[in-house]
CSV table of C-alpha atoms in Angstrom, one decimal:
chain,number,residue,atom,x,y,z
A,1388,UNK,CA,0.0,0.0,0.0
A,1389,UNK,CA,1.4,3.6,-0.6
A,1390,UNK,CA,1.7,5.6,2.6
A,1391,UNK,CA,0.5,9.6,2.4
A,1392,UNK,CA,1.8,11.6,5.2
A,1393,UNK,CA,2.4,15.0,6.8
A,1394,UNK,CA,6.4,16.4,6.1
A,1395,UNK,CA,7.0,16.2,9.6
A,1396,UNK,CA,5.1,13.1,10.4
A,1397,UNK,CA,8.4,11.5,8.4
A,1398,UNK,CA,10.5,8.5,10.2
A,1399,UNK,CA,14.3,9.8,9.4
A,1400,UNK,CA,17.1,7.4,10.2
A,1401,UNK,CA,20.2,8.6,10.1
A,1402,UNK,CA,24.0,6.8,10.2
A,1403,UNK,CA,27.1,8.1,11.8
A,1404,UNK,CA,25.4,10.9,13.8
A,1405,UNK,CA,27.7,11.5,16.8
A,1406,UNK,CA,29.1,14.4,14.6
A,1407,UNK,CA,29.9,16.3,11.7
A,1408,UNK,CA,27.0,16.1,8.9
A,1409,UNK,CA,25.0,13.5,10.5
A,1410,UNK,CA,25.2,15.0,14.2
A,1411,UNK,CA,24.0,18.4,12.3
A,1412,UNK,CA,21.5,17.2,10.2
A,1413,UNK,CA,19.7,14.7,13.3
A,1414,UNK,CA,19.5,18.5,15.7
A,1415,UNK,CA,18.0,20.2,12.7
A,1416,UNK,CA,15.6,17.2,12.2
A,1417,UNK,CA,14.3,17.5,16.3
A,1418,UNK,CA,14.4,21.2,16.1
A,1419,UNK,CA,11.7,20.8,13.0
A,1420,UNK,CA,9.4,18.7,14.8
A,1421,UNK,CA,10.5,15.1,12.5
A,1422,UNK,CA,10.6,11.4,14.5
A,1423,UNK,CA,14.6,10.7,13.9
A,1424,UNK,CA,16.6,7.3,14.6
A,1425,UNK,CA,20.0,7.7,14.9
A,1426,UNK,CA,23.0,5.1,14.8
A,1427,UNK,CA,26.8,5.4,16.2
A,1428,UNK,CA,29.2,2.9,17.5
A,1429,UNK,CA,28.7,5.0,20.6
A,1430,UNK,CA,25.3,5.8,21.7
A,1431,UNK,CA,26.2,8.2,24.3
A,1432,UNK,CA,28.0,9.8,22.2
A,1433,UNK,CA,24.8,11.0,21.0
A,1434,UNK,CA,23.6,11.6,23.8
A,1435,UNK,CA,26.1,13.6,25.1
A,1436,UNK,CA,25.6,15.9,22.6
A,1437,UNK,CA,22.0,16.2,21.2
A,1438,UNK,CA,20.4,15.2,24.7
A,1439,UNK,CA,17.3,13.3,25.2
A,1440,UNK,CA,14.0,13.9,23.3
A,1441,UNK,CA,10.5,12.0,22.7
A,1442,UNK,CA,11.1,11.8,19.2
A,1443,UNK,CA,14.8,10.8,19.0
A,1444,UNK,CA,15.9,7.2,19.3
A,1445,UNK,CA,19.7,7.0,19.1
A,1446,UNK,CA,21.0,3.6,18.9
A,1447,UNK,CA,24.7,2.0,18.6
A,1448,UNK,CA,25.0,0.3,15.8
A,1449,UNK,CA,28.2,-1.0,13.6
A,1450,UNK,CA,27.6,-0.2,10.2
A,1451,UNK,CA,29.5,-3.2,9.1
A,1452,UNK,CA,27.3,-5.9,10.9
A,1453,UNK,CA,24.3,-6.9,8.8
A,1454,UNK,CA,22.6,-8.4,12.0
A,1455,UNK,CA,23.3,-5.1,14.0
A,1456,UNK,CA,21.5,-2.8,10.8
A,1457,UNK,CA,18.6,-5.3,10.9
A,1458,UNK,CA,18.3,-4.9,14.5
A,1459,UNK,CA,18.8,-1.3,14.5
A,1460,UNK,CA,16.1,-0.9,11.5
A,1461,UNK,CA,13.6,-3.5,13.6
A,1462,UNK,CA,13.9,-0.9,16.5
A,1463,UNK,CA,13.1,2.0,14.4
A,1464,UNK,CA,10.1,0.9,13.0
A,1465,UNK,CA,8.6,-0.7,16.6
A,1466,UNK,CA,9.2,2.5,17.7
A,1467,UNK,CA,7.8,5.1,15.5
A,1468,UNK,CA,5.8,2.2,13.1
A,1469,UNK,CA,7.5,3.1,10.0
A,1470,UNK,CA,10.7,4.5,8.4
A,1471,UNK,CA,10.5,6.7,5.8
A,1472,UNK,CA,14.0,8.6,5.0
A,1473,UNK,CA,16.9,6.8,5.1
A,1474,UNK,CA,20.6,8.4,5.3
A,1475,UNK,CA,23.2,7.1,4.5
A,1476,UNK,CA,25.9,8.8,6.2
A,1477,UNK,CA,28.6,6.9,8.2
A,1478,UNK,CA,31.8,6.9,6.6
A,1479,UNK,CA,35.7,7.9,7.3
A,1480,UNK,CA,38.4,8.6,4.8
A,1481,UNK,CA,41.4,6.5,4.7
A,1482,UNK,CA,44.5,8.3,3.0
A,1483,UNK,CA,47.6,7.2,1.5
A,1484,UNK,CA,48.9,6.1,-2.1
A,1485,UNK,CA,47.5,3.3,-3.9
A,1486,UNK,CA,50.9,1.3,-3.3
A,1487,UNK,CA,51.6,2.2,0.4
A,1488,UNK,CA,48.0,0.6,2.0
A,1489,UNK,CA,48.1,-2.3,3.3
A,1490,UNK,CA,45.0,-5.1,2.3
A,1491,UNK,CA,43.5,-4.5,5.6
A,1492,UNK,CA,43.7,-0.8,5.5
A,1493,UNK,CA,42.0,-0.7,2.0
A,1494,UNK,CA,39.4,-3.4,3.2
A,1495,UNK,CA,38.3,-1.6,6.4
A,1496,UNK,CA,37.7,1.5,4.4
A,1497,UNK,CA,35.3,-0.7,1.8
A,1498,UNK,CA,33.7,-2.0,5.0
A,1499,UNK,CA,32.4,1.0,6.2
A,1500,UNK,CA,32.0,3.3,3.5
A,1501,UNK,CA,30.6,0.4,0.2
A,1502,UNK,CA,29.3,-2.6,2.5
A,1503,UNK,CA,28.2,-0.2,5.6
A,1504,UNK,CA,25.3,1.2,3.5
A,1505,UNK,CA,24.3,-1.8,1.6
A,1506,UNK,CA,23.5,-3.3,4.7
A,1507,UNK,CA,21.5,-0.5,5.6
A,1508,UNK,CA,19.9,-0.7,1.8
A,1509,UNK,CA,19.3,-4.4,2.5
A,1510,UNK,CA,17.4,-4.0,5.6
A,1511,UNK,CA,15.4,-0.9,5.0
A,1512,UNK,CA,14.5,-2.0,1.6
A,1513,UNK,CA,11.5,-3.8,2.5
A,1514,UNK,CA,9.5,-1.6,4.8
A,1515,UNK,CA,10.1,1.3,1.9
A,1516,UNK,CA,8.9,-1.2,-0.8
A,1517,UNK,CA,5.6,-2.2,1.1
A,1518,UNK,CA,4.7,1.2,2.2
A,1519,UNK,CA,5.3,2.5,-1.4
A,1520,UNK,CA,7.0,5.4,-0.3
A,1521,UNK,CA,10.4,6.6,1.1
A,1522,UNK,CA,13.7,8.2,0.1
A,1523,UNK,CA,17.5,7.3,0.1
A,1524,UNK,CA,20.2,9.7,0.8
A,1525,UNK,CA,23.5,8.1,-0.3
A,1526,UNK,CA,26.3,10.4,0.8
A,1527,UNK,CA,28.9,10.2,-1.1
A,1528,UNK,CA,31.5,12.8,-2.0
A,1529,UNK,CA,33.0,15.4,-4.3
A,1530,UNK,CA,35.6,12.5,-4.4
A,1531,UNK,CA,32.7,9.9,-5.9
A,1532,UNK,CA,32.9,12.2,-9.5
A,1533,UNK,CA,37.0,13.4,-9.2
A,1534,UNK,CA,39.1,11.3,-8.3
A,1535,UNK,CA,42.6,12.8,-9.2
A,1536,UNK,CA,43.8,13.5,-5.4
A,1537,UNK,CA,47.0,11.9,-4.5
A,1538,UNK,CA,46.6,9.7,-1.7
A,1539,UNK,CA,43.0,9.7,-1.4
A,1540,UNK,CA,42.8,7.0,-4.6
A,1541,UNK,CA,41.1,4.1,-2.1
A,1542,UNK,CA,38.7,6.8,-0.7
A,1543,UNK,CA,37.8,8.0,-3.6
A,1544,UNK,CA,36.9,4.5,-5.2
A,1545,UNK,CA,34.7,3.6,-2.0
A,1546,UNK,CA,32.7,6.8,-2.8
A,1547,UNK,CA,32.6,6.0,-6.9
A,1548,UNK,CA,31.7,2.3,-6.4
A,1549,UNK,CA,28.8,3.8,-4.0
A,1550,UNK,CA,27.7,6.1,-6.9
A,1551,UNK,CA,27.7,3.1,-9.0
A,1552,UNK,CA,25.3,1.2,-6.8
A,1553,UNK,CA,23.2,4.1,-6.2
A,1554,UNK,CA,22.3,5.3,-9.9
A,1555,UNK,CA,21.1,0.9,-10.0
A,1556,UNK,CA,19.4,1.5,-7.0
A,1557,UNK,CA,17.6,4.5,-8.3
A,1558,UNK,CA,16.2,2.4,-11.3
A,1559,UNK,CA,14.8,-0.4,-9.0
A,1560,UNK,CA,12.9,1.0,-6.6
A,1561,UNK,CA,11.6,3.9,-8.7
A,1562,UNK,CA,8.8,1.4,-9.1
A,1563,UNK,CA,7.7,1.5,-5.5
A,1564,UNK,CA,8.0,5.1,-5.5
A,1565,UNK,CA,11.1,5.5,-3.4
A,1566,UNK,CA,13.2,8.0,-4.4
A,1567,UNK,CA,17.1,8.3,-4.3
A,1568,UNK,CA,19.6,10.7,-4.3
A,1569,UNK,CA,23.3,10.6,-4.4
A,1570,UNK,CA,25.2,13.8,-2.6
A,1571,UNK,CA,28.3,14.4,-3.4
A,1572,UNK,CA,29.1,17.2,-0.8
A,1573,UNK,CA,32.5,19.2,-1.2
A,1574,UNK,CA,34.6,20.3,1.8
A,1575,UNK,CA,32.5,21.3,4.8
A,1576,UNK,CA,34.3,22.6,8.1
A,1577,UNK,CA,33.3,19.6,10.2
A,1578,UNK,CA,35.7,16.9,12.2
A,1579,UNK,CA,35.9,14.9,9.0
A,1580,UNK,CA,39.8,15.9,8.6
A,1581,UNK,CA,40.4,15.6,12.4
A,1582,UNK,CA,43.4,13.8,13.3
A,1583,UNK,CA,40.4,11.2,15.4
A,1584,UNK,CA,38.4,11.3,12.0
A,1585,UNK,CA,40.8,10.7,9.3
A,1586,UNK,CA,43.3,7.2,8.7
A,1587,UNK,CA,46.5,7.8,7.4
A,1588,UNK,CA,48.5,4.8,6.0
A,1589,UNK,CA,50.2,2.8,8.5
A,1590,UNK,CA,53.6,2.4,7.0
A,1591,UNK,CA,53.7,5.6,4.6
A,1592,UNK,CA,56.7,5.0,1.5
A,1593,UNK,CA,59.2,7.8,1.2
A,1594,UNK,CA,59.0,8.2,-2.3
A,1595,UNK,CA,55.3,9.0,-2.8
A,1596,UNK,CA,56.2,12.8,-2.2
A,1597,UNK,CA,53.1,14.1,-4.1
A,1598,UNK,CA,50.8,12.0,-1.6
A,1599,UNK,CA,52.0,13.4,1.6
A,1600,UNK,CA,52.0,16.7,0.2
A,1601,UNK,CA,48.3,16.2,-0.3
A,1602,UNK,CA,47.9,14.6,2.4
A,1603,UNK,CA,49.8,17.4,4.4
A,1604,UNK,CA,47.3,20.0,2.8
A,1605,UNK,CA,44.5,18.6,3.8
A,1606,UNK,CA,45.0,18.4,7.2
A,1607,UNK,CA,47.1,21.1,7.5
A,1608,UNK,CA,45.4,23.7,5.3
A,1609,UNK,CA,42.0,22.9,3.9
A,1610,UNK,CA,41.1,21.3,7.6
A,1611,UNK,CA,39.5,24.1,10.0
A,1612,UNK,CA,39.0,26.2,6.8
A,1613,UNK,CA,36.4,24.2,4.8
A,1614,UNK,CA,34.4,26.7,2.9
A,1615,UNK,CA,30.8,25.2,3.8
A,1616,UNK,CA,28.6,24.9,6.3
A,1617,UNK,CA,27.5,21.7,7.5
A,1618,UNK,CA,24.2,23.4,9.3
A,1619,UNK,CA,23.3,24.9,6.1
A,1620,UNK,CA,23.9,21.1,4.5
A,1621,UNK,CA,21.2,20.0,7.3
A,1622,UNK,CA,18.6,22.5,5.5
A,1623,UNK,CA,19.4,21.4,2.1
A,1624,UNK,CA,18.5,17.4,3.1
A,1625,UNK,CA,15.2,18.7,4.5
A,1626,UNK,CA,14.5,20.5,1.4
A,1627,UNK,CA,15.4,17.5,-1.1
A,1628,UNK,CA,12.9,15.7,1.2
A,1629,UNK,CA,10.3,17.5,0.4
A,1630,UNK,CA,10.8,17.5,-3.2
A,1631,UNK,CA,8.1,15.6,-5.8
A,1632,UNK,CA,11.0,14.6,-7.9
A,1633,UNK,CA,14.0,14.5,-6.0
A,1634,UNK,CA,17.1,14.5,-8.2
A,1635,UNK,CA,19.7,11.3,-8.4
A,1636,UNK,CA,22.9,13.1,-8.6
A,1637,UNK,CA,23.0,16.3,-6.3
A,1638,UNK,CA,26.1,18.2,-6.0
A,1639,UNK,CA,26.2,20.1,-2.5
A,1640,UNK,CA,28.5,22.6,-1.4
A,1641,UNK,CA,30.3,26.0,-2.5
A,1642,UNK,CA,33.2,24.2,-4.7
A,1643,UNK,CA,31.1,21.7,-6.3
A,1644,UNK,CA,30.7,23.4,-9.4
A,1645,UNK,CA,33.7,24.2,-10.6
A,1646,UNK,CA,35.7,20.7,-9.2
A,1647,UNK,CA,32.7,18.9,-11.3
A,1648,UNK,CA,32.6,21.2,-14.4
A,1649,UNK,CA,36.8,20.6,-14.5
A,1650,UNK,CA,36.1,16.9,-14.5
A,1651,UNK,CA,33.0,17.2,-17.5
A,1652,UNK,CA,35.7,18.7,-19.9
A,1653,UNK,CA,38.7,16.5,-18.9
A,1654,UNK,CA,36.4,13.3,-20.3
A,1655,UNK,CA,34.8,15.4,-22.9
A,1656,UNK,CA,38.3,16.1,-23.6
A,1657,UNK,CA,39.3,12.9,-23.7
A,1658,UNK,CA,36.5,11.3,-25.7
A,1659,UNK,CA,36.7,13.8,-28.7
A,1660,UNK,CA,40.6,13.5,-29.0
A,1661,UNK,CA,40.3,10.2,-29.5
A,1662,UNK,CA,36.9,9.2,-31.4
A,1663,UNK,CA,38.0,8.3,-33.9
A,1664,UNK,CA,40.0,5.8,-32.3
A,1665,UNK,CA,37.1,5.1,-30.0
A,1666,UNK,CA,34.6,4.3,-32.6
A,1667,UNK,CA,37.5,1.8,-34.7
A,1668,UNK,CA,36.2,-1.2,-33.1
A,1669,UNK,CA,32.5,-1.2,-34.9
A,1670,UNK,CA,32.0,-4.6,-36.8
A,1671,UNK,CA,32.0,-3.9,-40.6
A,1672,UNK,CA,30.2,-6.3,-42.9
């Protein structure tokens, strides 16, 4: 059956929300009058810091455990008796060249940031398909559509194999009327770049000067003096929500533009310099 309801009558449930986007976006949520579930490896954490409220569940939860997302999605919906806006938000970003990670390094990163939200896909899944109605956030990142950083190649890919699944996952449940949108959000002033946040590789190679000189910039430089706001990020979610037609790719964030419109003419670049070449493999009778 499809379920009609009020804006704020909406069942959010929310993933890594003990700070940065997620912790941002769940205050805004309370503040606005929505039901909100929200998961961290540390409840308190939560607590600590948005307090207790009739309409907020927080819950600890690893993003990595299939049974723990099930659970966690079982409570939400005895709770409030639904869920109807998922996001997709727990992630970390693991830096270092492509040479210099180690297996497990480059595994833990796909763990949380590819198989995290495909659990929480998995389990959600059906209550939005029998209630007909619903919406995905999959955050992704500026780094999910450009991917030319030094050191930040295995981040990166976790972010473009979400995309990948995401613009599938738009096609399939468009039947059941659940909408989904990818964000790929540029650099926000959160903890995202914090020394606590961020992974850097565990046995770094000399030789790979380029990557620690990215590496040094961004948390160096760029951290502390990201040009967005992730409060104003919080508004834009709410505002996607309410949309009839949501969009599937939705670039957020002050440098967006210009990192995406760079990347459009490199492979537009790319394609008509060679299409000839490109087009030389056609089967001729």
């Amino acid at each position: 059956m499809t379920t009609t309801k009020q804006q704020n009558e909406k069942v959010w449930f929310v993933t890594g929300a003990s700070k940065g986007l997620g912790a941002d976006l769940v205050q805004r949520l309370l503040a606005e009058g929505y039901k909100v579930a929200a998961t961290s490896r540390k409840k308190q954490s939560m607590v600590d810091l948005i307090g207790e409220h009739e309409n907020f569940l927080p819950l600890t939860m690893d993003v990595t455990s299939n049974h723990d997302v099930k659970k966690a999605i079982d409570q939400v919906v005895d709770k409030f008796g639904s869920i109807d806006i998922v996001v997709n938000n727990a992630g970390y970003s693991q830096i270092g060249a492509i040479e210099e990670l180690t297996d497990a390094e480059v595994k833990n990163n796909f763990n949380v940031n590819v198989f995290g939200p495909l659990n929480v896909i998995r389990n959600a899944a059906p209550y939005l398909r029998k209630q007909r109605a619903g919406h995905i956030f999959n955050i992704a990142s500026i780094g999910g559509f450009v991917g030319d950083f030094a050191a930040f190649g295995i981040y990166c890919s976790t972010k473009f194999a979400m995309a990948g699944y995401t613009e599938a996952l738009a096609v399939e449940m468009q039947p059941f009327g659940v909408h989904t949108t990818l964000v790929y959000p540029g650099y926000f002033r959160t903890t995202f770049l914090d020394k606590d946040s961020v992974m850097v590789p565990a046995s770094p190679i000399e030789a790979y000067a380029n990557a620690r000189e990215v590496e040094a910039q961004h948390l160096k430089e760029i951290n502390g003096n990201q040009p967005n706001d992730p409060k104003k990020a919080a508004e834009v979610f709410i505002e996607l929500s309410k949309q009839e037609t949501p969009p599937v790719h939705f670039f957020m964030g002050i440098d967006a533009a210009a990192l995406v419109n760079s990347k459009v003419r490199t492979i537009e670049l790319a394609l008509a310099n060679n299409l000839k070449l490109t087009e030389s493999t056609a089967i001729t009778e």
